[in-house]
Every structure is written in structure tokens, then in C-alpha cells.
mmCIF file of C-alpha atoms and ligand atoms in Angstrom:
data_model
loop_
_atom_site.group_PDB
_atom_site.id
_atom_site.type_symbol
_atom_site.label_atom_id
_atom_site.label_comp_id
_atom_site.label_asym_id
_atom_site.label_seq_id
_atom_site.Cartn_x
_atom_site.Cartn_y
_atom_site.Cartn_z
ATOM 1 C CA MET A 1 -16.513 -8.577 -6.204
ATOM 2 C CA SER A 2 -14.710 -5.293 -5.443
ATOM 3 C CA MET A 3 -11.603 -3.532 -6.745
ATOM 4 C CA ALA A 4 -8.054 -3.768 -5.380
ATOM 5 C CA GLN A 5 -4.435 -3.107 -6.304
ATOM 6 C CA VAL A 6 -3.271 -6.658 -7.015
ATOM 7 C CA ILE A 7 0.327 -7.769 -7.497
ATOM 8 C CA HIS A 8 0.957 -10.917 -9.535
ATOM 9 C CA GLU A 9 4.728 -10.649 -9.212
ATOM 10 C CA GLN A 10 7.081 -8.477 -7.169
ATOM 11 C CA GLY A 11 8.846 -5.555 -8.839
ATOM 12 C CA PRO A 12 8.561 -1.822 -9.639
ATOM 13 C CA PRO A 13 5.414 0.233 -8.862
ATOM 14 C CA GLU A 14 3.825 -0.798 -12.175
ATOM 15 C CA VAL A 15 3.371 -4.407 -10.953
ATOM 16 C CA MET A 16 0.316 -3.140 -9.040
ATOM 17 C CA ARG A 17 -2.788 -3.723 -11.167
ATOM 18 C CA TRP A 18 -6.163 -2.129 -10.389
ATOM 19 C CA GLN A 19 -8.557 -5.033 -10.899
ATOM 20 C CA GLU A 20 -11.543 -6.932 -9.527
ATOM 21 C CA TRP A 21 -10.773 -8.959 -6.411
ATOM 22 C CA LEU A 22 -12.990 -11.579 -4.830
ATOM 23 C CA VAL A 23 -13.660 -11.109 -1.091
ATOM 24 C CA PRO A 24 -15.267 -14.199 0.511
ATOM 25 C CA ASP A 25 -17.496 -14.073 3.593
ATOM 26 C CA PRO A 26 -15.425 -13.355 6.728
ATOM 27 C CA ASP A 27 -14.097 -16.337 8.716
ATOM 28 C CA SER A 28 -15.354 -16.818 12.266
ATOM 29 C CA GLY A 29 -12.715 -14.469 13.791
ATOM 30 C CA GLU A 30 -12.728 -11.899 10.988
ATOM 31 C CA VAL A 31 -14.491 -8.654 10.200
ATOM 32 C CA CYS A 32 -15.325 -7.481 6.661
ATOM 33 C CA ILE A 33 -14.288 -3.825 6.239
ATOM 34 C CA ARG A 34 -15.136 -1.314 3.503
ATOM 35 C CA HIS A 35 -12.142 1.060 3.475
ATOM 36 C CA THR A 36 -12.543 4.830 3.542
ATOM 37 C CA ALA A 37 -8.834 5.777 3.733
ATOM 38 C CA VAL A 38 -5.625 3.764 3.300
ATOM 39 C CA GLY A 39 -2.244 4.751 4.756
ATOM 40 C CA VAL A 40 0.874 4.577 2.573
ATOM 41 C CA ASN A 41 4.032 3.355 4.289
ATOM 42 C CA PHE A 42 7.541 2.931 2.959
ATOM 43 C CA ALA A 43 7.288 -0.741 3.961
ATOM 44 C CA ASP A 44 4.594 -1.133 1.258
ATOM 45 C CA THR A 45 7.321 -0.577 -1.333
ATOM 46 C CA TYR A 46 9.425 -3.367 0.215
ATOM 47 C CA HIS A 47 6.458 -5.744 0.093
ATOM 48 C CA ARG A 48 5.688 -4.781 -3.511
ATOM 49 C CA ALA A 49 9.325 -5.020 -4.648
ATOM 50 C CA GLY A 50 10.345 -8.075 -2.631
ATOM 51 C CA ILE A 51 13.257 -6.173 -1.046
ATOM 52 C CA SER A 52 12.776 -7.580 2.440
ATOM 53 C CA HIS A 53 10.130 -8.885 4.856
ATOM 54 C CA PRO A 54 9.294 -11.890 2.582
ATOM 55 C CA TRP A 55 7.462 -13.560 5.474
ATOM 56 C CA THR A 56 4.785 -10.842 5.558
ATOM 57 C CA VAL A 57 3.839 -10.974 1.864
ATOM 58 C CA PRO A 58 1.134 -13.531 0.969
ATOM 59 C CA PRO A 59 1.559 -15.828 -2.064
ATOM 60 C CA ARG A 60 0.883 -14.006 -5.360
ATOM 61 C CA PRO A 61 -1.535 -12.846 -6.616
ATOM 62 C CA CYS A 62 -2.074 -10.781 -3.486
ATOM 63 C CA VAL A 63 -2.911 -7.330 -2.190
ATOM 64 C CA ILE A 64 -0.362 -5.360 -0.152
ATOM 65 C CA GLY A 65 -0.955 -2.515 2.310
ATOM 66 C CA PHE A 66 -0.393 -2.307 6.058
ATOM 67 C CA GLU A 67 -2.971 0.139 7.409
ATOM 68 C CA ALA A 68 -6.437 1.464 6.701
ATOM 69 C CA VAL A 69 -9.630 2.855 8.181
ATOM 70 C CA GLY A 70 -13.183 1.897 7.252
ATOM 71 C CA ARG A 71 -16.656 0.733 8.256
ATOM 72 C CA VAL A 72 -17.575 -2.787 9.306
ATOM 73 C CA GLU A 73 -19.818 -4.469 6.718
ATOM 74 C CA GLY A 74 -19.915 -7.978 8.161
ATOM 75 C CA VAL A 75 -18.639 -9.973 11.158
ATOM 76 C CA GLY A 76 -17.633 -13.606 11.675
ATOM 77 C CA SER A 77 -19.571 -15.863 14.044
ATOM 78 C CA GLN A 78 -16.999 -15.593 16.872
ATOM 79 C CA VAL A 79 -16.598 -11.794 16.779
ATOM 80 C CA SER A 80 -18.200 -9.980 19.697
ATOM 81 C CA ASP A 81 -16.299 -6.677 19.997
ATOM 82 C CA PHE A 82 -17.273 -5.242 16.588
ATOM 83 C CA LYS A 83 -20.614 -4.839 14.816
ATOM 84 C CA VAL A 84 -21.815 -3.732 11.395
ATOM 85 C CA GLY A 85 -21.423 0.039 10.992
ATOM 86 C CA ASP A 86 -18.526 0.443 13.465
ATOM 87 C CA ARG A 87 -15.690 2.745 12.419
ATOM 88 C CA VAL A 88 -12.485 0.724 12.664
ATOM 89 C CA ALA A 89 -8.776 0.884 11.844
ATOM 90 C CA TYR A 90 -5.722 -1.351 11.757
ATOM 91 C CA GLY A 91 -1.960 -0.977 11.303
ATOM 92 C CA LEU A 92 -0.656 -4.534 11.445
ATOM 93 C CA PRO A 93 -0.490 -7.504 9.044
ATOM 94 C CA PRO A 94 -2.035 -9.445 7.397
ATOM 95 C CA LEU A 95 -1.426 -7.220 4.377
ATOM 96 C CA GLY A 96 -4.334 -6.272 2.106
ATOM 97 C CA ALA A 97 -5.156 -2.601 2.756
ATOM 98 C CA TYR A 98 -4.858 -1.539 -0.928
ATOM 99 C CA SER A 99 -8.433 -2.663 -1.563
ATOM 100 C CA GLU A 100 -11.974 -1.316 -1.432
ATOM 101 C CA VAL A 101 -13.150 -4.191 0.769
ATOM 102 C CA ARG A 102 -11.317 -6.882 2.730
ATOM 103 C CA ASN A 103 -11.571 -9.325 5.631
ATOM 104 C CA TYR A 104 -9.323 -8.681 8.633
ATOM 105 C CA PRO A 105 -8.813 -10.499 11.989
ATOM 106 C CA ALA A 106 -10.798 -8.873 14.801
ATOM 107 C CA ASP A 107 -7.883 -9.566 17.204
ATOM 108 C CA ASN A 108 -5.775 -6.816 15.578
ATOM 109 C CA LEU A 109 -8.588 -4.345 14.924
ATOM 110 C CA LEU A 110 -9.218 -1.063 16.783
ATOM 111 C CA HIS A 111 -12.228 1.203 17.224
ATOM 112 C CA VAL A 112 -11.629 4.754 15.970
ATOM 113 C CA PRO A 113 -12.346 7.484 18.550
ATOM 114 C CA ASP A 114 -15.089 9.931 17.516
ATOM 115 C CA HIS A 115 -12.788 12.973 17.622
ATOM 116 C CA LEU A 116 -10.516 11.633 14.841
ATOM 117 C CA ASP A 117 -11.349 11.569 11.149
ATOM 118 C CA ASP A 118 -10.625 8.656 8.840
ATOM 119 C CA LYS A 119 -7.795 10.241 6.856
ATOM 120 C CA GLN A 120 -6.020 11.417 10.019
ATOM 121 C CA VAL A 121 -6.038 7.898 11.415
ATOM 122 C CA ALA A 122 -4.950 6.311 8.111
ATOM 123 C CA ALA A 123 -1.995 8.703 8.042
ATOM 124 C CA LEU A 124 -0.997 8.230 11.666
ATOM 125 C CA LEU A 125 -1.927 4.825 13.043
ATOM 126 C CA MET A 126 0.893 2.540 11.925
ATOM 127 C CA LYS A 127 3.610 5.204 11.996
ATOM 128 C CA GLY A 128 2.300 6.634 15.276
ATOM 129 C CA MET A 129 2.164 3.274 17.044
ATOM 130 C CA THR A 130 5.709 2.622 15.762
ATOM 131 C CA ALA A 131 6.859 5.937 17.237
ATOM 132 C CA GLN A 132 5.141 5.035 20.522
ATOM 133 C CA TYR A 133 7.056 1.800 20.949
ATOM 134 C CA LEU A 134 10.346 3.321 19.685
ATOM 135 C CA LEU A 135 10.159 6.253 22.122
ATOM 136 C CA HIS A 136 8.770 4.365 25.121
ATOM 137 C CA ARG A 137 10.043 0.809 24.834
ATOM 138 C CA THR A 138 12.971 0.327 22.413
ATOM 139 C CA TYR A 139 14.615 3.209 24.253
ATOM 140 C CA LYS A 140 12.653 5.126 26.894
ATOM 141 C CA VAL A 141 13.351 8.772 26.078
ATOM 142 C CA GLN A 142 13.982 10.950 29.159
ATOM 143 C CA PRO A 143 13.770 14.753 29.440
ATOM 144 C CA GLY A 144 17.152 16.191 28.483
ATOM 145 C CA ASP A 145 18.230 13.240 26.331
ATOM 146 C CA THR A 146 19.823 14.090 23.017
ATOM 147 C CA ILE A 147 18.400 11.863 20.287
ATOM 148 C CA VAL A 148 19.061 11.533 16.553
ATOM 149 C CA VAL A 149 16.189 11.193 14.080
ATOM 150 C CA HIS A 150 17.078 10.377 10.470
ATOM 151 C CA ALA A 151 14.840 11.467 7.569
ATOM 152 C CA ALA A 152 13.362 13.905 10.100
ATOM 153 C CA ALA A 153 10.876 15.402 7.618
ATOM 154 C CA GLY A 154 9.525 12.010 6.475
ATOM 155 C CA GLY A 155 6.350 10.338 7.680
ATOM 156 C CA MET A 156 8.037 8.617 10.635
ATOM 157 C CA GLY A 157 10.547 11.414 11.155
ATOM 158 C CA LEU A 158 7.981 14.160 11.759
ATOM 159 C CA ILE A 159 6.056 12.034 14.254
ATOM 160 C CA LEU A 160 9.237 11.105 16.132
ATOM 161 C CA CYS A 161 10.358 14.750 16.292
ATOM 162 C CA LYS A 162 7.017 16.057 17.576
ATOM 163 C CA TRP A 163 6.542 13.332 20.143
ATOM 164 C CA ALA A 164 10.150 13.319 21.376
ATOM 165 C CA LYS A 165 10.031 17.105 21.758
ATOM 166 C CA ALA A 166 6.958 16.743 23.980
ATOM 167 C CA LEU A 167 8.934 14.219 26.063
ATOM 168 C CA GLY A 168 11.629 16.825 26.612
ATOM 169 C CA ALA A 169 14.335 15.525 24.278
ATOM 170 C CA GLN A 170 16.882 17.591 22.358
ATOM 171 C CA ILE A 171 16.743 16.446 18.727
ATOM 172 C CA VAL A 172 19.365 16.324 15.989
ATOM 173 C CA GLY A 173 17.564 15.431 12.741
ATOM 174 C CA THR A 174 19.020 14.618 9.344
ATOM 175 C CA VAL A 175 17.407 15.533 6.009
ATOM 176 C CA SER A 176 18.422 15.892 2.353
ATOM 177 C CA THR A 177 17.391 19.485 1.568
ATOM 178 C CA ASP A 178 17.091 22.945 3.145
ATOM 179 C CA GLU A 179 13.333 22.837 2.587
ATOM 180 C CA LYS A 180 13.075 19.594 4.549
ATOM 181 C CA ALA A 181 15.302 21.112 7.254
ATOM 182 C CA ASP A 182 12.685 23.860 7.701
ATOM 183 C CA VAL A 183 9.888 21.276 7.859
ATOM 184 C CA ALA A 184 11.759 19.267 10.503
ATOM 185 C CA HIS A 185 12.592 22.393 12.506
ATOM 186 C CA ALA A 186 8.931 23.401 12.576
ATOM 187 C CA ALA A 187 8.150 19.934 13.968
ATOM 188 C CA GLY A 188 10.471 20.420 16.941
ATOM 189 C CA CYS A 189 13.805 19.243 15.564
ATOM 190 C CA ASP A 190 16.312 21.506 17.367
ATOM 191 C CA PHE A 191 19.226 20.902 14.998
ATOM 192 C CA PRO A 192 18.246 19.881 11.457
ATOM 193 C CA VAL A 193 21.335 18.795 9.495
ATOM 194 C CA VAL A 194 21.378 18.598 5.689
ATOM 195 C CA ARG A 195 23.483 15.465 5.263
ATOM 196 C CA SER A 196 25.201 16.591 2.044
ATOM 197 C CA LYS A 197 26.327 19.888 3.611
ATOM 198 C CA GLU A 198 27.170 19.065 7.208
ATOM 199 C CA ASP A 199 28.521 16.102 9.162
ATOM 200 C CA PHE A 200 25.785 14.977 11.537
ATOM 201 C CA VAL A 201 28.243 13.093 13.782
ATOM 202 C CA SER A 202 30.130 16.347 14.469
ATOM 203 C CA LYS A 203 26.832 18.129 15.118
ATOM 204 C CA VAL A 204 25.807 15.544 17.705
ATOM 205 C CA ARG A 205 29.213 15.786 19.431
ATOM 206 C CA GLU A 206 29.000 19.596 19.394
ATOM 207 C CA VAL A 207 25.542 19.819 20.992
ATOM 208 C CA THR A 208 26.310 17.153 23.626
ATOM 209 C CA ASP A 209 29.695 18.582 24.685
ATOM 210 C CA GLY A 210 31.357 15.545 23.156
ATOM 211 C CA GLU A 211 29.305 12.922 25.002
ATOM 212 C CA GLY A 212 27.127 11.617 22.159
ATOM 213 C CA ALA A 213 23.431 10.820 21.765
ATOM 214 C CA ALA A 214 21.402 8.483 23.953
ATOM 215 C CA VAL A 215 19.664 6.897 20.966
ATOM 216 C CA VAL A 216 19.672 7.049 17.178
ATOM 217 C CA TYR A 217 16.414 6.315 15.397
ATOM 218 C CA GLU A 218 18.020 4.927 12.260
ATOM 219 C CA ALA A 219 15.718 4.650 9.222
ATOM 220 C CA ILE A 220 18.150 5.138 6.337
ATOM 221 C CA GLY A 221 20.277 2.022 6.715
ATOM 222 C CA LYS A 222 23.080 1.427 4.218
ATOM 223 C CA ASP A 223 24.093 5.086 3.704
ATOM 224 C CA THR A 224 24.197 6.114 7.380
ATOM 225 C CA LEU A 225 24.366 3.191 9.816
ATOM 226 C CA GLN A 226 28.094 3.345 10.565
ATOM 227 C CA GLN A 227 27.983 7.106 11.198
ATOM 228 C CA SER A 228 24.913 6.591 13.354
ATOM 229 C CA LEU A 229 26.959 4.323 15.613
ATOM 230 C CA ASP A 230 29.610 7.075 15.808
ATOM 231 C CA CYS A 231 26.944 9.453 17.195
ATOM 232 C CA LEU A 232 26.203 7.413 20.301
ATOM 233 C CA ARG A 233 27.363 7.928 23.866
ATOM 234 C CA PRO A 234 28.712 4.864 25.717
ATOM 235 C CA MET A 235 25.924 2.288 26.151
ATOM 236 C CA GLY A 236 23.834 4.244 23.620
ATOM 237 C CA VAL A 237 21.127 2.543 21.571
ATOM 238 C CA CYS A 238 20.886 2.290 17.796
ATOM 239 C CA ALA A 239 17.256 1.523 16.926
ATOM 240 C CA ALA A 240 17.664 0.483 13.274
ATOM 241 C CA TYR A 241 13.951 0.426 12.474
ATOM 242 C CA GLY A 242 14.178 1.089 8.702
ATOM 243 C CA HIS A 243 16.536 1.017 5.736
ATOM 244 C CA VAL A 244 15.229 3.276 2.967
ATOM 245 C CA SER A 245 18.665 3.421 1.247
ATOM 246 C CA GLY A 246 19.034 -0.372 1.357
ATOM 247 C CA PRO A 247 19.947 -2.962 3.982
ATOM 248 C CA PRO A 248 23.058 -1.911 5.940
ATOM 249 C CA ASP A 249 26.331 -3.830 5.850
ATOM 250 C CA PRO A 250 26.761 -6.443 8.589
ATOM 251 C CA VAL A 251 27.705 -5.092 12.018
ATOM 252 C CA ASP A 252 30.807 -6.457 13.795
ATOM 253 C CA ILE A 253 29.884 -6.736 17.468
ATOM 254 C CA ILE A 254 33.487 -6.301 18.636
ATOM 255 C CA GLN A 255 34.668 -3.441 16.391
ATOM 256 C CA ASP A 256 31.383 -1.676 15.727
ATOM 257 C CA LEU A 257 29.676 -2.048 19.114
ATOM 258 C CA GLY A 258 32.318 -2.973 21.705
ATOM 259 C CA ALA A 259 35.123 -0.646 20.619
ATOM 260 C CA ARG A 260 32.777 2.328 20.258
ATOM 261 C CA GLY A 261 31.567 2.081 23.873
ATOM 262 C CA SER A 262 29.469 -1.035 24.662
ATOM 263 C CA LEU A 263 26.733 0.066 22.272
ATOM 264 C CA PHE A 264 23.380 -1.627 21.772
ATOM 265 C CA ILE A 265 21.832 -2.223 18.379
ATOM 266 C CA THR A 266 18.412 -3.629 17.591
ATOM 267 C CA ARG A 267 16.209 -4.084 14.532
ATOM 268 C CA PRO A 268 12.754 -3.429 16.037
ATOM 269 C CA ALA A 269 9.542 -4.279 14.153
ATOM 270 C CA ILE A 270 5.955 -3.333 14.919
ATOM 271 C CA MET A 271 4.737 -6.931 14.446
ATOM 272 C CA HIS A 272 6.838 -8.047 17.418
ATOM 273 C CA TYR A 273 6.231 -5.077 19.712
ATOM 274 C CA LEU A 274 2.457 -5.090 19.205
ATOM 275 C CA ALA A 275 1.905 -8.846 18.988
ATOM 276 C CA LYS A 276 0.024 -8.891 22.304
ATOM 277 C CA ARG A 277 -3.421 -7.280 22.320
ATOM 278 C CA SER A 278 -2.533 -5.360 25.516
ATOM 279 C CA ASP A 279 0.506 -3.784 23.800
ATOM 280 C CA LEU A 280 -1.526 -2.904 20.704
ATOM 281 C CA GLU A 281 -4.133 -1.183 22.875
ATOM 282 C CA TRP A 282 -1.427 0.608 24.882
ATOM 283 C CA ALA A 283 0.196 1.986 21.715
ATOM 284 C CA ALA A 284 -3.134 3.036 20.198
ATOM 285 C CA ARG A 285 -4.306 4.658 23.442
ATOM 286 C CA ASP A 286 -1.081 6.690 23.785
ATOM 287 C CA LEU A 287 -1.255 7.687 20.131
ATOM 288 C CA PHE A 288 -4.894 8.790 20.224
ATOM 289 C CA GLN A 289 -4.140 10.770 23.406
ATOM 290 C CA ALA A 290 -1.117 12.448 21.786
ATOM 291 C CA ILE A 291 -3.339 13.509 18.879
ATOM 292 C CA ALA A 292 -6.047 14.767 21.262
ATOM 293 C CA ASP A 293 -3.398 16.716 23.220
ATOM 294 C CA GLY A 294 -2.256 18.421 20.003
ATOM 295 C CA ILE A 295 1.207 16.833 20.147
ATOM 296 C CA LEU A 296 0.722 15.033 16.829
ATOM 297 C CA GLU A 297 -1.114 15.925 13.652
ATOM 298 C CA ALA A 298 -1.521 13.971 10.455
ATOM 299 C CA ASN A 299 0.670 16.033 8.076
ATOM 300 C CA ILE A 300 -1.138 14.636 5.036
ATOM 301 C CA ASN A 301 0.703 16.278 2.175
ATOM 302 C CA TYR A 302 -0.208 13.831 -0.595
ATOM 303 C CA GLU A 303 -3.575 12.283 -1.351
ATOM 304 C CA TYR A 304 -4.186 9.926 -4.290
ATOM 305 C CA LYS A 305 -7.093 7.784 -5.418
ATOM 306 C CA LEU A 306 -6.483 4.158 -4.483
ATOM 307 C CA GLU A 307 -6.508 3.321 -8.185
ATOM 308 C CA ASP A 308 -3.492 5.673 -8.575
ATOM 309 C CA ALA A 309 -1.329 3.879 -5.980
ATOM 310 C CA VAL A 310 1.423 3.445 -8.599
ATOM 311 C CA GLN A 311 1.996 7.224 -8.569
ATOM 312 C CA ALA A 312 2.103 7.274 -4.774
ATOM 313 C CA HIS A 313 4.804 4.585 -4.743
ATOM 314 C CA ARG A 314 6.877 6.380 -7.383
ATOM 315 C CA ALA A 315 6.734 9.531 -5.254
ATOM 316 C CA ILE A 316 7.810 8.005 -1.941
ATOM 317 C CA GLU A 317 10.565 5.942 -3.560
ATOM 318 C CA SER A 318 11.964 9.128 -5.106
ATOM 319 C CA GLY A 319 12.681 10.359 -1.552
ATOM 320 C CA THR A 320 11.261 13.805 -2.375
ATOM 321 C CA THR A 321 8.106 13.649 -0.254
ATOM 322 C CA HIS A 322 7.662 14.979 3.255
ATOM 323 C CA GLY A 323 4.928 14.104 5.716
ATOM 324 C CA ALA A 324 2.268 11.473 5.067
ATOM 325 C CA THR A 325 0.526 10.046 1.987
ATOM 326 C CA VAL A 326 -2.970 8.530 1.937
ATOM 327 C CA LEU A 327 -4.987 6.685 -0.704
ATOM 328 C CA ILE A 328 -8.749 7.189 -1.008
ATOM 329 C CA PRO A 329 -10.852 4.265 -2.340
HETATM 330 N N1 NAP B 401 10.296 -1.226 12.065
HETATM 331 C C1 NAP B 401 9.073 -0.714 12.096
HETATM 332 O O1 NAP B 401 8.250 -1.112 12.947
HETATM 333 C C2 NAP B 401 8.716 0.347 11.099
HETATM 334 C C3 NAP B 401 7.454 0.940 11.123
HETATM 335 C C4 NAP B 401 7.200 2.022 10.254
HETATM 336 C C5 NAP B 401 8.171 2.414 9.353
HETATM 337 N N2 NAP B 401 9.359 1.753 9.320
HETATM 338 C C6 NAP B 401 10.423 2.155 8.372
HETATM 339 O O2 NAP B 401 10.725 3.513 8.536
HETATM 340 C C7 NAP B 401 11.314 4.002 7.329
HETATM 341 C C8 NAP B 401 10.686 5.350 6.989
HETATM 342 O O3 NAP B 401 9.321 5.134 6.692
HETATM 343 P P1 NAP B 401 8.356 6.361 6.321
HETATM 344 O O4 NAP B 401 7.005 5.794 6.084
HETATM 345 O O5 NAP B 401 8.543 7.441 7.308
HETATM 346 O O6 NAP B 401 8.982 6.811 4.923
HETATM 347 P P2 NAP B 401 8.896 8.218 4.140
HETATM 348 O O7 NAP B 401 7.875 9.107 4.740
HETATM 349 O O8 NAP B 401 8.760 7.877 2.696
HETATM 350 O O9 NAP B 401 10.314 8.876 4.424
HETATM 351 C C9 NAP B 401 11.474 8.319 3.907
HETATM 352 C C10 NAP B 401 12.572 9.389 3.835
HETATM 353 O O10 NAP B 401 13.810 8.720 3.834
HETATM 354 C C11 NAP B 401 14.777 9.574 3.249
HETATM 355 N N3 NAP B 401 15.654 8.822 2.330
HETATM 356 C C12 NAP B 401 17.005 8.744 2.469
HETATM 357 N N4 NAP B 401 17.524 7.969 1.512
HETATM 358 C C13 NAP B 401 16.492 7.551 0.751
HETATM 359 C C14 NAP B 401 16.416 6.727 -0.404
HETATM 360 N N5 NAP B 401 17.499 6.157 -0.950
HETATM 361 N N6 NAP B 401 15.190 6.519 -0.951
HETATM 362 C C15 NAP B 401 14.063 7.055 -0.411
HETATM 363 N N7 NAP B 401 14.090 7.846 0.702
HETATM 364 C C16 NAP B 401 15.295 8.099 1.269
HETATM 365 C C17 NAP B 401 14.012 10.703 2.560
HETATM 366 O O11 NAP B 401 14.146 11.842 3.411
HETATM 367 P P3 NAP B 401 15.388 12.848 3.185
HETATM 368 O O12 NAP B 401 15.176 13.344 1.766
HETATM 369 O O13 NAP B 401 15.260 13.891 4.183
HETATM 370 O O14 NAP B 401 16.630 12.028 3.313
HETATM 371 C C18 NAP B 401 12.572 10.225 2.574
HETATM 372 O O15 NAP B 401 11.658 11.277 2.603
HETATM 373 C C19 NAP B 401 11.097 2.902 6.292
HETATM 374 O O16 NAP B 401 12.267 2.131 6.147
HETATM 375 C C20 NAP B 401 10.016 2.048 6.913
HETATM 376 O O17 NAP B 401 10.017 0.712 6.462
HETATM 377 C C21 NAP B 401 9.652 0.737 10.182
#
């Protein structure tokens, strides 16, 4: 028996209960992991609240949590790539990271390179692998491209800004406060725009001589999606990878995409992009290299005990945080 944040029903942060949780022996393809650091992602709040992604949340009672780092304590009979004592990490479902100990499928598990510490990886793995596929596959960013990054001082936003800058992009980033504008600017965002003070569509037009951006990394959803489409150049890509303000209104392919210039829109998800082991390893390899090269750093600004996960969720849902949050078992 070990402890975990268990949800018996979906709802506000307080539905998470710190309680004993039975972990059986690992199945043949699983590894038993004792966590040392757990990453907090905005998607955890969706899973807890039942806002979207119902297919990823196990039947209640269950434990949520997308990513963690830890040590292997046991391996199933068919597992050959991992052994007891290995330092490992994951950033894909099945959910269950908000726990001291859990079983996890070896197929989705990664070894942690020696030069990275546990908290760094917990803060960066899932968000970093998401940034890798967004910047290299959803739209392949080229030197000189102008791109738009929403919530540019958030966990995803900072990683996208730093990595896109290293790829040679010019970045327009949106934020809610002057303080966050400074944080985004320090991370490589060329033109931070405080959304309540300045129109980001006009800013994009101004810095591209009217042409528009090659891609918008759209994480806000309901409040910004239509303006994001207005930012794009003809044949530009809207990568609507998140919706922190709520799911956006439906998009009309004729008026919203066709009339604005043959635009593309997609709702990318890490589970699809990294479903193949080769793609998971590609994303992790690029991410670990980017950290080693000094392009990315963890930006851990908030650290809570795992038993205080309720406070962590209240904080990220308030929209006032910047950078990454980790939980320590
Ligand atoms: N599709 C994928 O594969 C994938 C993978 C990872 C993450 N995501 C998504 O990416 C999004 C960002 O995740 P994250 O971990 O970077 O989150 P985060 O660090 O908590 O950042 C979210 C930011 O969004 C902004 N925001 C705007 N309106 C908001 C509202 N109504 N409530 C809360 N925040 C609001 C805030 O920045 P400002 O104050 O500057 O506006 C806030 O700091 C989430 O939707 C997440 O699910 C998707």
C-alpha cells in the first residue's frame, strides 16, 4: 500500500484526496516505479474536472497525472529493457503519476540521461516532447518564419519560445501582464503583447509587413481562436493544441479557413504524435539534446509536496503562474 491523490468523482481541485492506494505486482509488460518528481500539466486539470479528454481518464476511483520521474522497483516477466534501480521517466498515458508508486507500461517508458536531474525532467518531458512535435512536425519551423505563441510565459509557452528562437524564428507572444511579457521576452519572444492592452493581430501584421504568421501555436482556445486565424498568412497553420479558456467555437471551413486564405487548422495531441516507439524516442532524444545544448531549461517556479496537489491545481487554474510546477512525493 502507498499513498496517492485519488479522485472518486470529477470536479474542482478538492476532489483529489490524499489516501492509501493499492498497487498490485506489475503485469508482464509493466514496470513498477517509485516516483521522485511529478510534472504538473494543465491537462491534469481537464482530467480532474472532466472538461475534455474523457477517453484518457480511467474509471473512478482513479489517479490522474501525465508525467513523472522515478526509480524502477520491479519489472514484469516480459520486460527486458529496464531493471530494478534504473532511473526512468514518462510523459504519456496511462494516467496515474500523482502517486508515490505505480505500474507503467515499459513500451512508453524512457531512461533518464545521467546529466539531467529528476525535477528537471519532470518539469520538461511532456511539455518538451510536445514542443518538439509542434515545432518539427505539426509545422516545421524555418529560419525567418514569424510564429505566434499564446500564453508565452506559461509552461508550454516558454519552451516554445526558447526552442523556436534557436530554430531562427521571429516570435510574437501573447501574455496577460507586463511581468509575464518580461518573462517571455527573456525567453526569446521578440514581440510580447499584453492581450488586454494591444491587438496581437495588428502586431503580427506590423512585424510581417502585412503578410501574416506562418503558424500560430494556439493554447488559449475560446478567447483567442478567431483572432489567431486572422494572424495567419495564406496557407498558414493554426496548431490548436490547447484551450485553457475553454473549448473554442466551431470553425466554419469555408468562412473561417477558405475565405481567410486557404488556412490549415489541426488539433494535435501528444498521444497521437508519439504513439510509435520510434517517434517517442525521436522526441525525447531531441529534447534531451536541446537541454544539453542549453537551449531549454526547466523553469521550475513552483514546487509542492504531492500531498498538496490541490494547491498546485488552484494556482495553475488561476492563470497567474509562469513557468513549470512540480510535485515531490
Ligand atoms: N495537445 C498536446 O499535446 C498538449 C500537450 C501539452 C500541453 N497542452 C495544452 O497546452 C495548454 C497550456 O499548458 P501549460 O501546461 O503550458 O499551462 P500553464 O503553464 O498553466 O499556462 C497556461 C497559461 O494560459 C494562460 N491563460 C489564458 N487564459 C487562461 C484561463 N482562462 N485560465 C488559465 N490560464 C489562462 C495564462 O497565461 P497568460 O496569463 O499569459 O494568459 C496561463 O499561465 C493547455 O491547454 C494544455 O492542455 C497540449
